[in-house]
Tab-separated table of C-alpha atoms in Angstrom:
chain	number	residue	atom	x	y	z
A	968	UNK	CA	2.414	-27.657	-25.360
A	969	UNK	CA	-1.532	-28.194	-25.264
A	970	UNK	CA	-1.169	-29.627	-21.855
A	971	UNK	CA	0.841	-26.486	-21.060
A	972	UNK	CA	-2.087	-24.094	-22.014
A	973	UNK	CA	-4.683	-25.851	-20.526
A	974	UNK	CA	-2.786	-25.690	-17.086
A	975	UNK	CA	-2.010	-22.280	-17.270
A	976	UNK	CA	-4.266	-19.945	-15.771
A	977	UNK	CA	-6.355	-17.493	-18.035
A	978	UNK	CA	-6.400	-14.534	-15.668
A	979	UNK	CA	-3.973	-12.059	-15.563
A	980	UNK	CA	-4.350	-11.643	-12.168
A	981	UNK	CA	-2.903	-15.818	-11.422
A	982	UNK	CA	-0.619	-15.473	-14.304
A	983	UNK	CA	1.476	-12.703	-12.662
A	984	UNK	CA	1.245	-14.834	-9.493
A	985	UNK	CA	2.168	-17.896	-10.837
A	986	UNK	CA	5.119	-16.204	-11.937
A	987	UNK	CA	5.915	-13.977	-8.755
A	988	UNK	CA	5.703	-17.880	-6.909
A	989	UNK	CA	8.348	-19.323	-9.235
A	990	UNK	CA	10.796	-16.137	-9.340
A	991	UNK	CA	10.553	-16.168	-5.452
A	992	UNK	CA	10.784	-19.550	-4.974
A	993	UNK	CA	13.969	-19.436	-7.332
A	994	UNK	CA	16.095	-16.487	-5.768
A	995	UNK	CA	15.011	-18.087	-1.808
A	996	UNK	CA	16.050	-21.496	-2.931
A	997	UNK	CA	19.504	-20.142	-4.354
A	998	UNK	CA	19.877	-17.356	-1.661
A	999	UNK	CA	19.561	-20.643	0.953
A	1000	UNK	CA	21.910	-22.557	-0.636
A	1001	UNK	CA	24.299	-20.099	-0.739
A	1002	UNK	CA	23.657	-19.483	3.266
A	1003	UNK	CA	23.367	-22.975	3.973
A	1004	UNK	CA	26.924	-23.548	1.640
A	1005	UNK	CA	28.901	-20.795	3.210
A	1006	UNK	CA	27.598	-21.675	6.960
A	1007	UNK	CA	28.566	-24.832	6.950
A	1008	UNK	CA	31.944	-23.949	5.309
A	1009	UNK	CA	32.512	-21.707	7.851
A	1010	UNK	CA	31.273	-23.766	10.968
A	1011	UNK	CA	33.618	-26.485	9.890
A	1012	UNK	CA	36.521	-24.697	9.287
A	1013	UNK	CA	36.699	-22.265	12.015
A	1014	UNK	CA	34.731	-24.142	14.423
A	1015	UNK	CA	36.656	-27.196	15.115
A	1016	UNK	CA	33.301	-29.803	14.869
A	1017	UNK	CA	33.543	-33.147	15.391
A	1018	UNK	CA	31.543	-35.014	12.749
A	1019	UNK	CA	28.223	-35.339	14.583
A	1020	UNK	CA	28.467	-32.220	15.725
A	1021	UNK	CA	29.061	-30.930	12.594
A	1022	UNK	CA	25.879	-32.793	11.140
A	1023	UNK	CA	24.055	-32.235	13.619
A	1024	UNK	CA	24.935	-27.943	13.017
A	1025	UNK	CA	23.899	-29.146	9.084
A	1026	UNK	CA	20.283	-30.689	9.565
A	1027	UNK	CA	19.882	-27.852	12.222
A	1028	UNK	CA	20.754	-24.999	9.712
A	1029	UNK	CA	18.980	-26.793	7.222
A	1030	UNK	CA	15.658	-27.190	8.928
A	1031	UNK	CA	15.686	-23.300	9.976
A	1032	UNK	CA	16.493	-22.302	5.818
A	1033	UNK	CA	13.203	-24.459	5.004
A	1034	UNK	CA	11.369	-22.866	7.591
A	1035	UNK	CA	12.160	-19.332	6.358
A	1036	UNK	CA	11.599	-20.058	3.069
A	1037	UNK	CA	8.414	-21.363	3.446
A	1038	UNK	CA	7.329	-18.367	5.315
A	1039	UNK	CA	9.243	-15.821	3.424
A	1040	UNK	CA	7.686	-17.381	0.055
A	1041	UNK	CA	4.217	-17.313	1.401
A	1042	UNK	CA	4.511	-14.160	2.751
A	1043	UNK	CA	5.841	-12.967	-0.479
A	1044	UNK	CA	3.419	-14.866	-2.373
A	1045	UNK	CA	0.142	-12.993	-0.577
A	1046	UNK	CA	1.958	-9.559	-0.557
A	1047	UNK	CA	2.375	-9.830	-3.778
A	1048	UNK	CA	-1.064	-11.304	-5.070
A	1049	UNK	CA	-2.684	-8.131	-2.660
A	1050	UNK	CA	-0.442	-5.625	-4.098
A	1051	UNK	CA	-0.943	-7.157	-7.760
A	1052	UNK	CA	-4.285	-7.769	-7.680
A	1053	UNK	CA	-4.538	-3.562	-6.480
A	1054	UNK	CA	-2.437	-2.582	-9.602
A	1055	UNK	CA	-4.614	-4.241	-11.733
A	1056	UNK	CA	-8.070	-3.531	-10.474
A	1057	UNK	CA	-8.393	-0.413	-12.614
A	1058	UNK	CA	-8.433	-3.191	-15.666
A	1059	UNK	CA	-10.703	-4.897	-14.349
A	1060	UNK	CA	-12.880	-1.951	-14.142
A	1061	UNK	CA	-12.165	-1.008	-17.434
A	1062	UNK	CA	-13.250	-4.531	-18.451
A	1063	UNK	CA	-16.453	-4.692	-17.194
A	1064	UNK	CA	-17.230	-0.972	-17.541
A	1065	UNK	CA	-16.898	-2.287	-21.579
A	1066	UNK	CA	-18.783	-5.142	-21.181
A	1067	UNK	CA	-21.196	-2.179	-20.076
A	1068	UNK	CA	-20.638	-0.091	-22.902
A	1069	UNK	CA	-21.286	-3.315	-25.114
A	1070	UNK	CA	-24.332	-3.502	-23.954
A	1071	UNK	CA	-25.286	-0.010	-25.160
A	1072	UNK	CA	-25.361	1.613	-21.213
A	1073	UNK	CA	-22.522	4.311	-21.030
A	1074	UNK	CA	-20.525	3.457	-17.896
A	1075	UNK	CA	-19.727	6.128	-14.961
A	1076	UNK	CA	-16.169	7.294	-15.286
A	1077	UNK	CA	-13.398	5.355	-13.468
A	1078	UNK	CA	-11.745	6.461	-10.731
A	1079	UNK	CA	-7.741	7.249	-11.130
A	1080	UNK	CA	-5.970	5.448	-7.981
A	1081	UNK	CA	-2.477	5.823	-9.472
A	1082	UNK	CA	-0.792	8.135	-11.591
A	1083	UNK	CA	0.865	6.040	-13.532
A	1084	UNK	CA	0.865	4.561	-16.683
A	1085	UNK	CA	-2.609	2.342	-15.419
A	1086	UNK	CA	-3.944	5.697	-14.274
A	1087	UNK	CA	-2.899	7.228	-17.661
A	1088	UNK	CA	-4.557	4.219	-19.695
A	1089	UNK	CA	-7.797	4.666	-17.565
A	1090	UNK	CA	-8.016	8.523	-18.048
A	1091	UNK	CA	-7.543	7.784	-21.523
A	1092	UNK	CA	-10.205	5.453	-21.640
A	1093	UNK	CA	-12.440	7.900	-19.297
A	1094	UNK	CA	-12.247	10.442	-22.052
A	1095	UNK	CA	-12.687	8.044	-24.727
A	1096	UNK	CA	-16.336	7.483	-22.941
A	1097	UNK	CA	-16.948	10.932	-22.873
A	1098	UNK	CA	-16.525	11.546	-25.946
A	1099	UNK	CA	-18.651	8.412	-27.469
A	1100	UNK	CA	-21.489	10.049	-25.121
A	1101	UNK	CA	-21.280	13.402	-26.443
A	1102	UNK	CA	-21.220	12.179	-30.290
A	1103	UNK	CA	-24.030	9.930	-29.587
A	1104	UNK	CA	-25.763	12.788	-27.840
A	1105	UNK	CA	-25.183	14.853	-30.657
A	1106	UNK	CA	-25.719	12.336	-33.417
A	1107	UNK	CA	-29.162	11.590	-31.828
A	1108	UNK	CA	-30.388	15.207	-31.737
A	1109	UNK	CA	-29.044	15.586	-34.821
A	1110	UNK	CA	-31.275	12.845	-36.335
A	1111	UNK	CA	-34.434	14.220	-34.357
A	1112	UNK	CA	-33.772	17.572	-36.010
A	1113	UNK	CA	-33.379	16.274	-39.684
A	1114	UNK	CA	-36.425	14.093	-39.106
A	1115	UNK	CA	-38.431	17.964	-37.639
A	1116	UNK	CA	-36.469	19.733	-40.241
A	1117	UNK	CA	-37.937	17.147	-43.448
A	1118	UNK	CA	-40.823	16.519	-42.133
A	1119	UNK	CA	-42.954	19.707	-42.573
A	1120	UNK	CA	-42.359	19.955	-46.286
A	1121	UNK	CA	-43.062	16.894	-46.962
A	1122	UNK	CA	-46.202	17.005	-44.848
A	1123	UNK	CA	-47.226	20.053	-47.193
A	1124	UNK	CA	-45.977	18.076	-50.163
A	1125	UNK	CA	-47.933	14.851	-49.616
A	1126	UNK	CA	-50.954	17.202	-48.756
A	1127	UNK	CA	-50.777	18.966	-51.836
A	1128	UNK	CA	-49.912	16.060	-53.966
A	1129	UNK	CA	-52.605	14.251	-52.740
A	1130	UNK	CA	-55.504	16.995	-53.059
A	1131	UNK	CA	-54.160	17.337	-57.081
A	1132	UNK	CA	-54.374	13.440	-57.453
A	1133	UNK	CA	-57.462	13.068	-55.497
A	1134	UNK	CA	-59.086	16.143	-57.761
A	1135	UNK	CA	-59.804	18.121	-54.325
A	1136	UNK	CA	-57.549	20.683	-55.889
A	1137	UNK	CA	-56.769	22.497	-59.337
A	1138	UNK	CA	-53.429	23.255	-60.129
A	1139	UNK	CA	-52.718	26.989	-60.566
A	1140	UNK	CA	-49.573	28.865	-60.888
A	1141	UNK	CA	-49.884	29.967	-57.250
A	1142	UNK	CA	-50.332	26.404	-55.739
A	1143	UNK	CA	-47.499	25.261	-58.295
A	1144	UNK	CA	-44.945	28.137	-56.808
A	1145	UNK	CA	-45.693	26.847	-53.748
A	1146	UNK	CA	-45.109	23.331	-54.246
A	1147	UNK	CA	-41.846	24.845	-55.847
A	1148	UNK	CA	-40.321	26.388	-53.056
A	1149	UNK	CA	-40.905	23.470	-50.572
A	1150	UNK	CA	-39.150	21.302	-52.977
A	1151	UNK	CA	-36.244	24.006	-53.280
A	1152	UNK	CA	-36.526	23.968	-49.799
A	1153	UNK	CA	-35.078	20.234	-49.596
A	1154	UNK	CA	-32.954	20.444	-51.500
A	1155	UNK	CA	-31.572	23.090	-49.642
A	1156	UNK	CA	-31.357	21.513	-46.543
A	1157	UNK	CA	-29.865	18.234	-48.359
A	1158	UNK	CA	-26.836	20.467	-49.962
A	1159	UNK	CA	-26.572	21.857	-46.495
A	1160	UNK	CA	-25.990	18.690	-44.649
A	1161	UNK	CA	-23.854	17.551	-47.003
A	1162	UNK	CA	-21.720	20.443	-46.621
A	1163	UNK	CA	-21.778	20.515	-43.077
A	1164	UNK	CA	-20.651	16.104	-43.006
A	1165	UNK	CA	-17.743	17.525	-45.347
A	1166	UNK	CA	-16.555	19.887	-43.493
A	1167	UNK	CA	-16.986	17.201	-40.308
A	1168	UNK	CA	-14.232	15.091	-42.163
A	1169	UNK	CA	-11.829	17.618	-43.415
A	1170	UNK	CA	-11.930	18.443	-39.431
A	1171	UNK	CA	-9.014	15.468	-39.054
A	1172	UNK	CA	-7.254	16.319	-42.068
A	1173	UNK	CA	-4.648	18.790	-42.827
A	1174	UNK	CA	-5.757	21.303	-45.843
A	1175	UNK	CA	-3.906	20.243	-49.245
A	1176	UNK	CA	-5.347	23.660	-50.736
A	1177	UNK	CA	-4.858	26.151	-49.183
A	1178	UNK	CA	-3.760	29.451	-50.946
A	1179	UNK	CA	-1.909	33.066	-50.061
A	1180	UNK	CA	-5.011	35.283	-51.131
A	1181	UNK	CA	-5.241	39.239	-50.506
A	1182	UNK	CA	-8.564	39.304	-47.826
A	1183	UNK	CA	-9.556	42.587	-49.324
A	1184	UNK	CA	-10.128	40.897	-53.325
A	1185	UNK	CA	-11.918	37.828	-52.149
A	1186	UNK	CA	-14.449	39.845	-49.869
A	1187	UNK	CA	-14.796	42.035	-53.050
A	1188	UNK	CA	-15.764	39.177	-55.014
A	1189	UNK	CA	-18.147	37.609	-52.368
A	1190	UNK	CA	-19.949	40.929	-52.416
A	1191	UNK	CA	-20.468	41.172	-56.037
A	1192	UNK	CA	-22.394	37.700	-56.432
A	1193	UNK	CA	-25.132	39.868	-54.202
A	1194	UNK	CA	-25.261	42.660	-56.956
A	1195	UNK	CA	-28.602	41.643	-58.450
A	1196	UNK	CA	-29.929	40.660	-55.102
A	1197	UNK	CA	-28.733	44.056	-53.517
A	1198	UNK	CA	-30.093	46.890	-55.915
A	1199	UNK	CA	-33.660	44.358	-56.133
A	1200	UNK	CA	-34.024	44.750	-52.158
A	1201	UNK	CA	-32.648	48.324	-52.510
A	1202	UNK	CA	-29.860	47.591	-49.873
A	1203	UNK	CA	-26.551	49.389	-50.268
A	1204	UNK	CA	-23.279	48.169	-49.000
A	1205	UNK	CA	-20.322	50.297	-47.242
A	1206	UNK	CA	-16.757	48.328	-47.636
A	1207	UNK	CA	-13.925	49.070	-45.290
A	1208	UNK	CA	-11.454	46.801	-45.686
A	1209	UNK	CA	-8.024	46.571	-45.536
A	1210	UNK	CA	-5.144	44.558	-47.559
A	1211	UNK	CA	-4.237	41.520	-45.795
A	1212	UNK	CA	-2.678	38.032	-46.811
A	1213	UNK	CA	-3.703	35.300	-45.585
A	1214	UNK	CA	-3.391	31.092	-46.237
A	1215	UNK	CA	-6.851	30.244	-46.365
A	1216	UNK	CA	-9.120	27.455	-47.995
A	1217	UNK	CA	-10.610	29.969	-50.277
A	1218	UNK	CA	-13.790	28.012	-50.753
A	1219	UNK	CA	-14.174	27.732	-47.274
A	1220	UNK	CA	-13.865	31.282	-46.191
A	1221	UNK	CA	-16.152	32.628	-49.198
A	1222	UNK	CA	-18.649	29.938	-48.080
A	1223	UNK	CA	-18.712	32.071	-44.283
A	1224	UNK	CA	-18.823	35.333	-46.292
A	1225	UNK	CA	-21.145	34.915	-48.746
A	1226	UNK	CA	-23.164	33.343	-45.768
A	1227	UNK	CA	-23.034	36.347	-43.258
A	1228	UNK	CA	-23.831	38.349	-46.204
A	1229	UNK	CA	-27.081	36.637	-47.562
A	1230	UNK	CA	-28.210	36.410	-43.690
A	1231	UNK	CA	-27.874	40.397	-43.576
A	1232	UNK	CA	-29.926	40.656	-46.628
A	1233	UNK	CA	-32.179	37.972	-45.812
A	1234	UNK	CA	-32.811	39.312	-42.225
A	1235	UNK	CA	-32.878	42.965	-43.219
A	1236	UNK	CA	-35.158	44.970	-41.343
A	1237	UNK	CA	-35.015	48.802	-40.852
A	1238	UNK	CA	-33.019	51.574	-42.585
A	1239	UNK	CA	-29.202	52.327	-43.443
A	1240	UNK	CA	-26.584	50.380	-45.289
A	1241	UNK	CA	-25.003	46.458	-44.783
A	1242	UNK	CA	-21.352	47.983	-43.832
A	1243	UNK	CA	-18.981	45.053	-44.410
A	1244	UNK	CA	-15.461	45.791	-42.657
A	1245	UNK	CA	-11.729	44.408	-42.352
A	1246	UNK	CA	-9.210	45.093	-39.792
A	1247	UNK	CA	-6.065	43.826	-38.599
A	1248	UNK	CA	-5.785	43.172	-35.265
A	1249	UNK	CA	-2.577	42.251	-34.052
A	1250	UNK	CA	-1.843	38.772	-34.783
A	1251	UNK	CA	-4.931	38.594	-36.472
A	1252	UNK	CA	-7.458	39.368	-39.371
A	1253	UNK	CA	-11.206	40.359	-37.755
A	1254	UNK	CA	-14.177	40.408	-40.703
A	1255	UNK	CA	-17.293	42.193	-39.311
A	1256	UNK	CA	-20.711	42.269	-41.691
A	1257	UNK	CA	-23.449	44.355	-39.818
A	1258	UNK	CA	-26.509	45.145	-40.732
A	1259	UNK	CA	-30.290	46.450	-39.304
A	1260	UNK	CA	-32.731	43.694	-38.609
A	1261	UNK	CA	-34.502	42.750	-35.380
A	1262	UNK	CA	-31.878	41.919	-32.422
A	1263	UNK	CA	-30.436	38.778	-31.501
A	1264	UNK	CA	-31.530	38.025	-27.872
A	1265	UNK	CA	-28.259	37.205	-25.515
A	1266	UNK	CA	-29.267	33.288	-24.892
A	1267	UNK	CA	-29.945	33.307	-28.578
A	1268	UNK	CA	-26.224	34.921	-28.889
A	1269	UNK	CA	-24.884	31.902	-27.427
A	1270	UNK	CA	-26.708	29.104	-29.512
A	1271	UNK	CA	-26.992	30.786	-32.676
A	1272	UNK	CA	-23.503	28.765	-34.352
A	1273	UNK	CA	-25.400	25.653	-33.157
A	1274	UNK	CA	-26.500	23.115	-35.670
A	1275	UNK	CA	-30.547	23.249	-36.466
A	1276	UNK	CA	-30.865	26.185	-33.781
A	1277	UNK	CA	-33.147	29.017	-34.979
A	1278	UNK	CA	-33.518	32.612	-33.132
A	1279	UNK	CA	-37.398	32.273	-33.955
A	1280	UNK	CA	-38.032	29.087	-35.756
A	1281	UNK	CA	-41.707	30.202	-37.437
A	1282	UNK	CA	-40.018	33.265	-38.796
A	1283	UNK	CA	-37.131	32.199	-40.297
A	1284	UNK	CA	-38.711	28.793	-41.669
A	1285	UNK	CA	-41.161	30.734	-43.553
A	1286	UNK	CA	-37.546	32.181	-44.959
A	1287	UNK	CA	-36.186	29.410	-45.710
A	1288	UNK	CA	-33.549	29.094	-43.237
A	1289	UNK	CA	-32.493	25.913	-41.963
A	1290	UNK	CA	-30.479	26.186	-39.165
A	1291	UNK	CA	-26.958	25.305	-40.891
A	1292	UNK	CA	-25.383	28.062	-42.538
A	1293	UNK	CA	-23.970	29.223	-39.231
A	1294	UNK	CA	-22.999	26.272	-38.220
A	1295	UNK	CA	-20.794	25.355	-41.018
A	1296	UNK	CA	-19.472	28.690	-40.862
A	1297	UNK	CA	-18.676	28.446	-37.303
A	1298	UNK	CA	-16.905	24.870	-38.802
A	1299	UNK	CA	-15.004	26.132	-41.777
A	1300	UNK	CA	-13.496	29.427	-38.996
A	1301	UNK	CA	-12.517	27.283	-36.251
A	1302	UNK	CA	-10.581	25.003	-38.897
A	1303	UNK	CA	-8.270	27.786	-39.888
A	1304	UNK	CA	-7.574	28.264	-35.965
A	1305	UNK	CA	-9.634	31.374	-35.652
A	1306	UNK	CA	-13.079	32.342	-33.714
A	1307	UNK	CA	-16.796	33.761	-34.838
A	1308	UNK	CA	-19.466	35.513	-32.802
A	1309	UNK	CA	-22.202	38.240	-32.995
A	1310	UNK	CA	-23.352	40.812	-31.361
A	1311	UNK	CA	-26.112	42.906	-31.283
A	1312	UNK	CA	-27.148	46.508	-30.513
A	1313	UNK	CA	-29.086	49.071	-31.705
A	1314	UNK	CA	-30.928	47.416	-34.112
A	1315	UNK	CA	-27.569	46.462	-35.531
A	1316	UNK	CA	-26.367	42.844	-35.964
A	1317	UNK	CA	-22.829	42.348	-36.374
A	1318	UNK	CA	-21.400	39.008	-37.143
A	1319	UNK	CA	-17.796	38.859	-37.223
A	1320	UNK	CA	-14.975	36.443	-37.275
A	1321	UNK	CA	-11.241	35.766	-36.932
A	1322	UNK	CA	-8.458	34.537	-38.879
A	1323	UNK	CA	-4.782	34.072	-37.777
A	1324	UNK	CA	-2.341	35.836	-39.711
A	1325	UNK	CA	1.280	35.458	-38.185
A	1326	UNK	CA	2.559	32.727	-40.262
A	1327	UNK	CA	0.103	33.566	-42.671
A	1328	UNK	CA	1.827	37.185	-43.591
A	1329	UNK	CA	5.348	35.288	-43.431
A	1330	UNK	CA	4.176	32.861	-46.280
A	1331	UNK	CA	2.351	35.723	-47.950
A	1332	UNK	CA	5.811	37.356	-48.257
């Protein structure tokens, strides 16, 4: 049996061979017995042969059914190696363009010859490639901009730090607030990310809490945690919004509210009231919180759901904003099937998303 392995060939490519050789050489070595059998058979009983001329008709026959099977199993043989060897080529592509990818170089995308199920593997395996680029594309910005994101605060904390230890600076209540906020600040960010890498996972998984909630109560509630913050900025709210029930992670979706809101009342800028409606829209639920501040540029429009992306990034790091609370909204929507966006006009920014409501209102009654 060791013998036996060590003889037989490694490569696919000779293994298939190997065996194409032997099948062929098989069904021509029966199919010319059978000829040479019946020939004979028939040559000596219909055509009257004396005995050498009836082995002479034998050795003749013979010769000619070696002849052709020689050439019909070496024909067969090369056609077959050629036609294999073209089937499998694709593989072999595959192979090295892994060997590649081993080596940390993401490979060019392989070209689909056949669609079949090699041309189905290989587009597979093409979009499996694309997709390890884009996550590594991702997970390297995303590193770059936690690495920008920490490292300013910490900059001003080490500075700081290092003045009080150093005795180049007295501690007041004013340096102390400061030091304060850029710890808050972390910490921020940290719960942030964390957030955001949960709501990465639950992603693949199907939600095992979902509930049958009335829209128009949990907005209610989402707007009352902003009581305190409301009547201290002097910022009223206008509610319009209607009954609806929907299956929802209820977490999730007052996460995205409470969100939207504390942007409109961080971001506030001008006169009038943050007017918080909810409408259904055909097969769906549409949430729209608007408010005054300064408008959201179109290219902005477009990025702003992006992780770590920032309309102005001076301005709103000096609030506090990190560049995630979008982001995990735009997450936490897209998970219950639906879509946000903004807009922006007349000095009015209106954030609004989507949740699907069909099979939702069926459960609901």
């Amino acid at each position: 049996m060791s013998l036996f392995k060590r003889l037989w060939p490694k490569s696919l490519l000779w293994r298939l061979s190997l065996l194409n050789v032997l099948v062929i050489t098989a069904t021509i070595t029966i199919s010319s017995w059978a000829i040479y059998e019946t020939a004979c058979f028939l040559a000596g009983g219909i055509g009257n042969f004396s005995n050498q001329r009836q082995q002479q008709f034998n050795m003749t026959l013979q010769q000619y059914l070696w002849i052709f099977g020689l050439i019909g199993l070496l024909v067969g043989s090369m056609l077959h190696y050629y036609l294999i060897k073209k089937l499998i080529r694709p593989i072999r592509k595959m192979i090295d363009s892994t060997k590649q990818l081993k080596k940390g170089e993401f490979p060019s995308p392989i070209k689909i010859e056949f669609k079949d199920e090699v041309g189905e593997l290989v587009n597979q395996y093409n979009g499996l490639i694309s997709q390890l680029k884009v996550n590594e594309e991702q997970r390297t910005k995303v590193v770059a901009d936690v690495s920008h994101e920490f490292r300013t605060p910490l900059a001003n904390l080490n500075g700081y730090l290092q003045g009080l230890a150093t005795g180049d600076l007295e501690g007041n209540k004013a340096l102390y607030e400061s030091l304060y906020h850029e710890s808050k600040r972390l910490t921020h960010l940290i719960e942030q990310l964390e957030q955001l890498n949960q709501w990465d996972d639950v992603i693949s998984q199907s939600y095992t809490n979902k509930q049958t909630v009335d829209l128009q109560e949990e907005i209610n509630q989402c707007v009352n945690m902003f009581d305190w913050l409301l009547e201290k900025k002097n910022i009223s709210v206008i509610q319009d919004v209607e009954r609806s029930h929907v299956v929802i992670h209820v977490e999730g979706i007052h996460q995205v509210i409470s969100n939207l809101i504390d942007n409109a009342i961080q971001y506030y800028d001008g006169s009038g009231p943050i007017r918080i409606t909810g409408k259904q829209l055909g097969e769906a639920y549409c949430v729209t919180i608007a408010g005054p501040s300064e408008p959201i540029p179109f290219e902005a429009r477009k990025r702003i759901f992006e992780r770590f992306y920032r309309v102005d990034a001076s301005r709103q790091r000096d609030r506090g904003g990190s560049g995630l609370g979008l982001a995990i909204a735009k997450e936490i929507i897209e998970h219950h099937g639906g879509n946000i966006g903004v807009t922006s006009a007349n000095g009015i920014n209106h954030f609004s998303f989507t949740l699907p409501t069909t099979l939702d209102e069926k459960l609901a009654k």
